[in-house]
XYZ file of C-alpha atoms in Angstrom:
672
model
C 32.890 144.022 73.023
C 34.549 143.425 76.374
C 37.338 140.888 76.118
C 38.865 138.498 78.568
C 40.866 140.210 81.334
C 38.645 143.268 81.242
C 40.169 145.021 78.235
C 37.554 147.081 76.351
C 37.292 146.794 72.570
C 35.079 148.173 69.864
C 34.503 147.042 66.307
C 33.778 150.621 65.238
C 36.527 152.162 63.085
C 36.310 155.462 65.000
C 38.227 158.184 63.123
C 39.752 155.560 60.829
C 36.438 155.034 58.990
C 37.000 153.800 55.478
C 40.485 152.395 56.035
C 41.437 150.018 53.278
C 44.440 147.829 52.706
C 46.397 146.607 49.742
C 46.579 142.969 50.827
C 43.565 140.724 50.563
C 42.724 139.475 54.072
C 42.633 135.825 54.974
C 39.184 134.205 55.031
C 37.520 135.159 58.284
C 36.825 132.435 60.791
C 34.232 132.783 63.518
C 35.966 132.713 66.849
C 33.945 132.927 70.018
C 35.883 134.865 72.581
C 34.748 134.991 76.142
C 34.159 138.250 77.934
C 33.544 139.464 81.390
C 32.360 142.622 83.045
C 34.331 145.383 84.570
C 36.404 144.661 87.569
C 38.828 146.428 89.818
C 42.514 145.687 89.764
C 44.508 146.582 92.808
C 48.202 147.021 92.285
C 50.846 147.146 94.937
C 54.126 148.732 93.900
C 56.659 148.067 96.607
C 60.292 148.918 96.905
C 61.841 146.443 99.313
C 64.809 147.003 101.567
C 66.083 145.956 104.949
C 68.179 142.860 104.321
C 71.810 142.864 105.351
C 74.498 143.507 102.740
C 78.153 143.720 103.708
C 80.978 145.039 101.549
C 84.570 143.900 101.755
C 87.672 145.036 99.905
C 89.840 142.225 98.594
C 93.215 142.125 96.886
C 94.609 138.828 95.583
C 97.972 140.006 94.366
C 101.113 138.183 93.282
C 103.876 137.385 95.718
C 105.972 140.250 94.408
C 103.219 142.828 94.840
C 104.389 145.710 97.027
C 101.940 148.518 96.315
C 99.083 149.652 98.544
C 95.694 150.499 97.080
C 93.839 153.663 97.967
C 90.145 154.092 97.414
C 87.230 156.353 98.120
C 83.786 154.895 98.593
C 80.472 156.734 98.757
C 77.473 154.529 99.449
C 73.895 155.823 99.386
C 71.064 153.809 100.888
C 67.303 153.917 100.574
C 64.593 153.260 103.091
C 61.365 151.343 102.471
C 58.631 152.859 100.387
C 55.303 151.613 99.158
C 52.446 152.844 97.076
C 48.913 151.475 96.991
C 47.173 152.265 93.712
C 43.736 151.213 92.568
C 42.293 151.410 89.066
C 38.805 150.528 87.861
C 38.806 148.800 84.475
C 36.751 150.782 82.543
C 45.269 133.097 57.930
C 44.854 131.202 55.153
C 47.963 129.497 53.739
C 50.323 131.652 51.714
C 53.116 129.346 50.637
C 54.093 130.591 47.172
C 57.690 129.454 46.671
C 58.734 131.797 43.882
C 61.580 134.213 44.593
C 59.959 137.453 45.847
C 60.487 140.596 43.811
C 61.289 142.549 46.963
C 64.493 140.522 47.357
C 65.789 140.763 43.803
C 67.979 143.753 44.670
C 69.935 141.979 47.403
C 73.637 142.185 46.432
C 75.075 139.022 44.841
C 76.373 136.525 47.366
C 74.493 137.958 50.307
C 72.152 134.962 50.344
C 75.081 132.590 50.748
C 75.759 131.238 54.219
C 78.982 132.169 55.953
C 80.207 130.779 59.204
C 78.309 128.408 61.448
C 75.711 129.143 64.082
C 73.999 126.363 66.008
C 70.252 126.970 66.174
C 68.887 126.298 69.642
C 65.893 124.094 70.202
C 62.923 125.753 71.854
C 59.274 125.045 72.458
C 58.455 128.597 71.459
C 60.707 128.765 68.388
C 58.366 126.561 66.364
C 55.588 129.000 67.189
C 57.736 131.894 66.018
C 58.161 133.796 69.269
C 60.820 134.514 71.831
C 60.538 132.266 74.821
C 62.547 131.293 77.883
C 64.700 128.278 77.107
C 67.724 127.492 79.188
C 68.158 123.746 79.363
C 70.756 123.755 76.579
C 72.847 126.298 78.482
C 73.250 124.216 81.622
C 76.823 123.308 82.322
C 75.420 120.651 84.635
C 72.332 119.748 82.641
C 71.874 116.367 84.306
C 71.992 117.690 87.839
C 68.962 117.108 90.047
C 66.422 119.881 90.429
C 67.306 122.222 93.292
C 64.898 122.247 96.222
C 63.996 125.918 96.504
C 62.225 127.018 99.661
C 59.642 129.791 99.847
C 62.065 132.262 101.424
C 64.563 131.831 98.595
C 61.897 132.196 95.935
C 60.380 135.273 97.584
C 63.802 136.935 97.796
C 64.286 136.662 94.027
C 61.476 139.079 93.153
C 62.871 142.509 92.358
C 62.088 145.837 93.989
C 62.642 148.478 91.286
C 62.634 146.549 88.003
C 59.399 146.383 86.050
C 57.459 143.136 86.224
C 53.737 142.337 86.401
C 52.261 141.211 89.733
C 52.257 137.597 88.549
C 52.599 135.205 85.615
C 54.745 135.192 82.484
C 56.115 138.231 80.646
C 58.450 138.594 77.668
C 58.974 141.201 74.918
C 58.360 144.915 75.612
C 55.861 146.356 73.124
C 54.894 149.825 71.917
C 56.560 151.996 74.587
C 55.658 155.680 74.392
C 55.217 158.884 76.380
C 51.732 160.412 76.232
C 50.110 163.239 78.174
C 52.478 162.996 81.136
C 52.585 159.178 81.345
C 55.116 156.614 80.219
C 53.426 153.546 78.759
C 54.841 150.051 78.525
C 52.978 147.231 76.831
C 54.384 143.729 76.997
C 53.874 140.117 75.979
C 51.925 138.591 78.842
C 50.334 135.270 79.769
C 47.413 136.104 82.096
C 46.927 132.455 83.015
C 50.310 131.022 84.036
C 53.997 131.644 84.743
C 55.067 129.965 81.485
C 54.880 131.151 77.893
C 51.475 130.861 76.188
C 48.078 132.586 75.702
C 49.921 135.785 74.829
C 48.091 139.121 75.186
C 49.322 142.683 75.660
C 49.838 143.648 79.280
C 49.841 147.377 79.999
C 51.259 149.633 82.700
C 51.934 153.355 83.113
C 54.353 155.435 85.122
C 55.243 159.052 85.782
C 58.940 158.293 86.232
C 59.777 154.900 84.644
C 60.332 153.466 88.130
C 56.985 153.225 89.950
C 54.318 151.558 87.832
C 50.544 151.391 87.786
C 49.260 148.146 86.264
C 46.251 148.500 83.966
C 43.902 146.018 82.294
C 45.235 144.141 79.282
C 45.350 146.471 76.280
C 44.701 143.816 73.632
C 43.743 140.168 73.919
C 43.686 137.264 71.470
C 40.043 137.546 70.418
C 40.123 137.788 66.610
C 40.886 135.137 63.996
C 44.003 137.059 62.915
C 45.547 137.080 66.432
C 43.745 134.180 68.114
C 47.058 132.341 68.613
C 48.781 135.363 70.092
C 48.886 139.154 70.113
C 52.571 139.443 69.385
C 55.154 142.188 69.332
C 54.477 145.646 67.907
C 55.438 149.311 68.018
C 53.781 152.681 68.509
C 53.921 155.624 66.108
C 52.778 159.108 67.169
C 51.457 161.085 64.189
C 51.820 164.879 63.913
C 48.063 165.365 64.373
C 48.166 163.581 67.750
C 46.884 160.197 66.626
C 48.596 157.014 67.824
C 49.083 154.075 65.470
C 49.924 150.707 66.999
C 51.224 148.168 64.493
C 51.525 144.633 65.825
C 51.961 141.049 64.685
C 49.242 138.497 65.179
C 49.378 134.716 64.988
C 46.246 133.749 63.062
C 43.966 130.753 63.358
C 46.393 128.686 61.234
C 49.490 130.281 62.864
C 50.263 132.513 59.893
C 52.009 135.670 61.054
C 50.112 138.753 59.890
C 50.392 142.467 60.623
C 47.585 144.388 62.268
C 46.696 147.908 63.307
C 45.104 149.239 66.477
C 44.500 152.702 67.911
C 43.212 154.259 71.149
C 39.467 154.482 71.602
C 39.811 157.806 73.425
C 42.792 160.069 72.787
C 41.696 162.313 75.655
C 42.444 159.469 78.100
C 46.091 159.861 79.199
C 46.141 156.237 80.396
C 45.038 154.902 76.989
C 43.098 152.090 78.631
C 40.809 151.163 75.732
C 42.054 150.144 72.283
C 40.287 149.483 68.990
C 41.488 146.862 66.559
C 41.057 148.067 62.995
C 38.139 146.096 61.488
C 40.065 145.614 58.231
C 42.840 143.637 59.904
C 45.098 142.071 58.873
C 46.645 144.921 56.929
C 49.623 142.833 55.711
C 50.204 139.167 54.877
C 53.565 137.460 54.363
C 54.724 138.332 50.833
C 55.439 135.585 48.285
C 58.581 133.647 49.118
C 58.447 134.453 52.832
C 57.496 131.622 55.162
C 54.185 132.292 56.948
C 55.981 131.903 60.292
C 58.838 134.269 59.456
C 57.106 137.639 59.188
C 56.763 139.603 62.411
C 57.442 142.535 64.727
C 56.866 145.848 62.872
C 58.978 148.817 63.933
C 57.951 152.344 64.790
C 57.241 154.161 61.517
C 59.408 157.048 60.328
C 58.383 159.917 58.083
C 60.332 160.484 54.861
C 61.207 163.761 53.171
C 58.397 163.072 50.715
C 55.820 162.867 53.487
C 55.332 159.122 53.377
C 55.702 156.746 56.308
C 57.919 153.672 56.348
C 58.353 150.821 58.804
C 60.401 147.615 58.827
C 59.429 144.018 59.563
C 61.830 141.202 60.422
C 62.108 138.039 58.326
C 64.596 135.697 56.673
C 65.382 133.966 53.374
C 66.966 130.587 54.020
C 69.353 131.608 56.836
C 69.863 135.191 55.720
C 68.276 137.618 58.146
C 66.457 140.468 56.417
C 64.353 143.520 57.196
C 61.510 144.228 54.774
C 60.273 147.829 54.428
C 56.694 148.948 53.797
C 55.585 152.434 52.811
C 52.270 154.179 53.370
C 50.870 157.642 52.809
C 48.060 157.469 55.343
C 48.098 154.023 57.027
C 45.235 153.044 54.757
C 47.206 151.258 52.047
C 50.698 149.844 52.081
C 53.418 149.149 49.525
C 56.295 146.690 49.914
C 59.449 148.441 48.690
C 61.863 146.720 46.334
C 64.886 145.170 47.935
C 65.387 145.154 51.691
C 66.580 147.657 54.267
C 69.454 145.295 55.047
C 70.387 141.605 54.956
C 73.125 139.592 56.675
C 73.857 135.956 55.761
C 73.952 133.145 58.333
C 72.120 135.148 60.987
C 68.740 133.435 60.691
C 65.385 134.957 61.535
C 65.409 138.604 62.608
C 62.890 139.298 65.378
C 62.018 142.601 67.001
C 63.864 144.764 64.475
C 64.489 148.319 65.652
C 65.638 151.247 63.507
C 66.348 154.758 64.772
C 68.637 157.786 64.337
C 71.393 158.961 66.675
C 73.072 162.366 66.646
C 76.790 162.557 65.906
C 77.092 165.973 67.559
C 74.419 166.351 70.251
C 73.991 164.446 73.548
C 70.220 164.128 73.192
C 68.059 161.480 71.588
C 66.251 162.029 68.290
C 62.765 161.486 66.968
C 62.565 158.392 64.768
C 61.927 160.458 61.618
C 65.057 162.649 61.870
C 67.712 162.303 59.182
C 70.566 164.474 57.922
C 74.333 164.861 57.500
C 75.047 164.758 61.247
C 72.868 161.714 61.842
C 73.656 158.031 61.828
C 71.151 155.208 62.077
C 71.146 152.172 64.347
C 69.763 148.893 63.047
C 69.055 146.245 65.661
C 67.812 142.690 65.292
C 67.023 140.036 67.886
C 68.368 136.779 66.480
C 65.937 133.925 66.916
C 68.728 131.381 66.626
C 70.852 132.458 69.579
C 68.435 134.801 71.420
C 70.721 137.822 71.597
C 70.252 141.441 70.495
C 72.760 142.698 67.927
C 73.103 146.244 66.653
C 75.221 148.118 64.153
C 75.713 151.788 63.336
C 75.581 153.025 59.766
C 74.062 155.358 57.205
C 70.509 155.333 55.895
C 69.973 156.259 52.259
C 66.338 157.289 52.149
C 66.214 157.594 48.376
C 67.533 154.078 47.812
C 65.755 152.711 50.863
C 68.822 150.921 52.188
C 71.006 151.065 55.276
C 74.765 150.415 55.109
C 76.891 149.613 58.205
C 79.938 151.752 58.941
C 81.977 148.615 59.560
C 80.915 145.385 57.804
C 82.899 143.416 60.382
C 80.475 144.714 63.009
C 77.339 144.121 60.973
C 74.017 143.141 62.530
C 74.203 139.664 64.017
C 77.980 139.280 63.783
C 79.278 142.262 65.737
C 78.140 144.400 68.643
C 75.426 143.516 71.108
C 73.432 145.791 73.402
C 74.101 143.455 76.286
C 76.177 140.316 76.790
C 73.956 138.799 79.465
C 70.317 137.719 79.354
C 68.850 140.604 77.371
C 66.521 140.118 74.404
C 63.663 141.432 72.241
C 64.554 145.039 73.071
C 62.737 148.092 71.797
C 63.435 151.820 71.950
C 61.177 154.857 71.895
C 61.748 158.581 71.706
C 60.827 160.421 74.895
C 59.804 163.805 73.563
C 59.404 165.168 77.089
C 63.095 164.793 77.969
C 64.508 164.579 74.444
C 66.042 161.178 74.957
C 65.851 157.744 73.364
C 64.979 155.065 75.901
C 65.748 151.379 75.526
C 63.678 148.548 77.026
C 64.804 144.904 77.098
C 63.385 141.600 78.296
C 65.336 139.733 80.991
C 65.029 136.064 81.882
C 66.293 134.495 85.068
C 68.711 131.582 85.231
C 66.328 129.013 86.714
C 63.842 126.702 84.973
C 60.099 126.622 84.396
C 59.445 124.438 87.427
C 60.842 127.167 89.672
C 58.858 129.814 87.776
C 55.636 127.933 88.419
C 56.390 127.781 92.124
C 57.246 131.503 92.207
C 54.116 132.370 90.263
C 55.995 134.718 87.929
C 58.702 134.665 85.280
C 60.854 137.341 83.638
C 61.123 141.101 84.002
C 62.245 144.161 82.077
C 65.675 145.709 82.375
C 65.957 149.153 83.893
C 65.189 151.547 81.013
C 68.380 152.905 79.490
C 69.136 156.057 77.563
C 70.910 155.461 74.250
C 73.270 157.907 72.524
C 76.083 157.754 69.988
C 79.562 157.501 71.505
C 81.199 160.593 70.038
C 84.598 159.667 71.484
C 84.963 156.299 69.799
C 82.585 156.759 66.869
C 82.077 152.986 66.836
C 79.456 152.172 69.440
C 76.506 153.358 71.505
C 76.437 154.466 75.125
C 73.690 152.920 77.258
C 73.028 154.226 80.751
C 70.265 153.702 83.329
C 67.692 156.508 83.180
C 68.365 159.294 85.638
C 65.183 158.507 87.563
C 66.941 155.531 89.167
C 68.913 157.972 91.274
C 65.710 159.152 92.942
C 65.693 155.890 94.903
C 68.748 156.940 96.899
C 67.978 158.260 100.367
C 71.170 158.115 102.454
C 74.869 157.650 101.906
C 78.161 156.677 103.496
C 81.607 157.834 102.491
C 84.826 155.812 102.683
C 87.973 157.797 101.941
C 91.635 156.800 101.604
C 91.028 153.093 101.952
C 94.210 151.033 101.803
C 94.325 147.352 100.971
C 97.462 145.326 101.503
C 98.289 142.542 99.100
C 96.221 139.440 99.801
C 94.124 141.022 102.548
C 90.422 141.776 103.049
C 88.911 144.961 104.389
C 85.198 145.097 105.270
C 83.150 148.130 104.273
C 80.002 148.334 106.351
C 77.177 149.729 104.232
C 74.344 148.691 106.520
C 71.237 146.769 105.529
C 70.038 146.641 101.933
C 69.436 144.246 99.064
C 69.364 146.867 96.316
C 72.639 148.511 95.352
C 73.932 151.038 92.857
C 77.722 150.875 92.781
C 80.141 152.937 90.709
C 83.815 151.969 90.727
C 86.870 153.357 88.975
C 90.237 151.668 88.595
C 93.283 153.584 87.473
C 96.168 151.915 85.664
C 99.764 153.130 85.485
C 100.049 153.914 81.767
C 103.813 153.503 81.622
C 103.596 150.108 83.257
C 100.752 149.194 80.899
C 102.948 150.029 77.914
C 105.614 147.679 79.293
C 103.176 144.779 79.526
C 104.882 141.904 77.713
C 102.212 139.181 77.867
C 100.491 138.513 74.561
C 97.174 136.693 74.430
C 95.376 136.754 71.097
C 93.034 133.922 72.065
C 91.433 135.272 75.251
C 87.683 135.855 75.335
C 85.341 136.039 78.308
C 83.218 133.123 77.155
C 86.056 130.698 76.434
C 88.113 131.595 79.490
C 88.035 130.015 82.927
C 86.212 133.045 84.221
C 87.467 134.948 87.222
C 89.738 132.002 88.055
C 91.924 132.671 85.042
C 94.783 134.918 86.048
C 96.903 137.068 83.802
C 99.452 139.817 84.120
C 96.666 142.375 84.260
C 93.447 140.859 85.449
C 90.936 140.035 86.550
C 90.046 143.108 88.599
C 86.570 144.291 89.479
C 83.815 143.421 91.938
C 82.262 140.312 93.390
C 78.527 140.887 93.885
C 75.916 138.766 95.619
C 78.827 137.075 97.341
C 78.519 135.000 100.509
C 81.099 135.218 103.268
C 82.488 131.796 102.378
C 82.457 132.537 98.639
C 80.195 129.548 97.968
C 78.073 131.951 95.922
C 79.597 134.872 94.070
C 79.239 136.674 90.770
C 82.431 138.402 89.644
C 82.075 141.401 87.311
C 85.541 142.320 86.146
C 88.014 143.684 83.636
C 90.735 141.600 82.026
C 93.450 143.202 79.889
C 95.511 141.417 77.263
C 98.022 142.666 74.758
C 97.757 141.797 71.093
C 100.607 141.000 68.760
C 100.248 144.540 67.385
C 101.313 145.838 70.782
C 97.965 147.388 71.637
C 96.081 146.419 74.814
C 92.627 144.844 74.563
C 90.245 145.253 77.486
C 87.544 142.704 78.221
C 84.554 143.286 80.468
C 83.193 139.993 81.779
C 80.604 138.496 84.105
C 81.259 135.069 85.597
C 78.027 133.382 86.707
C 79.617 129.932 87.015
C 79.603 130.200 90.819
C 76.621 132.469 91.255
C 74.432 129.804 92.847
C 74.807 126.581 94.810
C 71.852 125.296 92.790
C 72.995 122.945 90.033
C 70.037 123.330 87.693
C 70.570 126.970 86.729
C 72.440 128.614 83.887
C 76.021 129.446 84.769
C 77.465 131.249 81.771
C 80.705 133.184 81.590
C 80.140 135.999 79.140
C 81.311 139.427 78.090
C 83.081 141.324 75.361
C 85.851 143.730 74.584
C 85.220 147.347 75.541
C 87.015 150.426 74.173
C 89.144 152.186 76.788
C 90.746 155.332 75.413
C 94.113 156.540 76.555
C 93.778 158.609 79.700
C 90.471 157.034 80.699
C 90.065 155.172 83.950
C 88.522 151.724 83.983
C 85.002 152.416 85.216
C 81.993 150.270 85.914
C 78.529 150.659 87.346
C 76.504 147.821 88.821
C 72.842 147.812 89.788
C 71.832 145.005 92.141
C 68.136 144.395 92.707
C 67.732 141.194 94.709
C 68.321 138.488 92.077
C 69.129 140.866 89.202
C 72.535 142.277 88.282
C 73.024 144.963 85.634
C 76.581 146.002 84.868
C 77.889 148.776 82.599
C 81.478 149.531 81.619
C 83.129 152.739 80.418
C 80.063 154.915 80.703
C 77.841 152.359 78.999
C 79.934 151.249 76.014
C 78.974 147.699 76.904
C 76.758 146.005 79.450
C 75.727 142.723 81.063
C 72.409 141.794 82.613
C 71.931 138.656 84.676
C 69.198 137.048 86.731
C 70.997 135.270 89.548
C 68.891 132.583 91.225
C 70.792 132.118 94.459
C 70.429 129.275 96.887
C 71.747 131.306 99.845
C 69.152 134.077 99.813
C 69.591 137.003 102.229
C 73.313 136.337 102.608
C 75.167 138.586 100.205
C 77.892 141.155 99.972
C 80.168 143.089 97.638
C 83.910 142.543 97.453
C 86.566 144.331 95.432
C 88.599 141.807 93.435
C 92.162 142.213 92.180
C 94.531 139.498 91.099
C 98.331 139.563 90.654
C 98.249 143.125 89.466
C 101.050 145.479 90.485
C 99.864 148.083 87.979
C 96.642 149.018 89.739
C 97.507 151.738 92.197
C 94.306 153.626 92.986
C 90.676 152.686 93.385
C 87.723 155.033 93.660
C 84.299 153.548 94.186
C 80.946 155.182 94.774
C 77.808 153.254 95.385
C 74.244 153.487 96.501
C 71.665 151.076 97.738
C 68.296 151.528 96.108
């Protein structure tokens, strides 16, 4: 049948004839889904430029500061480009309360709560999905709604980040590379700029930058996904078949797992998809709440030739990842125990599980394992809406994963990103031998502004992910190399000197999209003599860029107005622990990013490893209202949607504060 939004479906099992499943399906309910004929969808992909951006160099140093700063700046700029592309569109209740056998092998005590985490209230949380909620994050929650004008709202739309032409988008789904095209599917509301009526949007690209929007791949037209076609993952089989596992919210809002596959594998755009007629293939197992069973991972192949995939869930407030095994995607077995469990982390959404090489700089196929391989386990925590990952070892025989450092376990340690980054998903790009990370980004405004804009949310710039061989404790995330293709011209600034307390403008011409790389070099001997101790400092509990120490803050102010009424500092701050070792923090201060009072204004960040002999380096991508920042080659990152009230008036300023140890500055940048 032809579903709403022009997606084409078939009830025929195609080459999956005879598929069976080990779980008895819920009673089928007749659901009348509307359909329409074919239509044409015209997509405009536009890279905007031409608005004025100025850059200034600033040093706010102590009264005793005597040193002069030297810097080199290389700024590349892009011109306008556009591309006009046209495409013709071709559960019943399961509430058994007995303790499930699959959880009997959880180590003693792991089900006990530890620590406190305040669950956030959300309209979407009760429905079991990620959703934009920011009212609890307002520092000025009772402030009147800001009166946005059309010019300000139009300026906020990005130029080179992925987002649909209109309406709501959230989690990335089933990314893959197939026959020369990158595919991204995503949670999409075709009817409004707020969460609801979720289907799978679909777009393709040759380079992960310029996108062609296609008809919806799957819509909510079956009883097992009538309340939402939720998050899923793609698995490419050795014989060329593509398996798409996804969660559906059934007619009674039970979360069930389903299978779909392309109708025509010869079509590189994969426009038409078939939902397996035996769906759902999996129901929540006994002891698992019907609304806590979602988001299957990409499957990996074991040494014995069987396939496994994980699904996120929870028991009480212990986050868990269940593992299913299949020989042929016709029947499925729930393995004993769990892949991993962490107390007091709540529901695990959008679980991701993949290998990283300890010796090679390339990514790895999801099925790779061996002595020089570690595995990353990631979970999106429904309670605080952040993505946490940990690095460890996967024991295939026992079916468990163990973190290298229990203090940095999933949900209590490292995060991909310390800004607004959630529901991420990776895929292996077999064309370039890299693992690519997608993540959903929300803006800082509210739903009322989204409705006026006609759109909400976007995807972060795809990032490559590798194991940090220098530290052995974290990943390195870096924007895909294709971003650099947006650069068209450059300016060089050499031997820049900045006197204490002065400003020096750097004219980079007109642009509203920037790619800036900066390096700060610290005198190591002076750093060793640092006497200030501050065991309590964190980005989130500090006063932001206003808090001054012996060594910090230093970094960049982006999207900054001439009068500083709007500014977003991205900066380093160094403290010294009682053990005598320095601790470096990488922070983003959004508390003064907008004159609007009804937006989120967090101060966030984390520590970042800086090895002896390394310079303090950062990279910032600015795309209208979006800021992405990376420190130390991608050891940590921040991603923010800045909803500014002073649109079209922005600049970049170098920030240093009471720091007589910083003696050189090298900065390169480009406008994209």
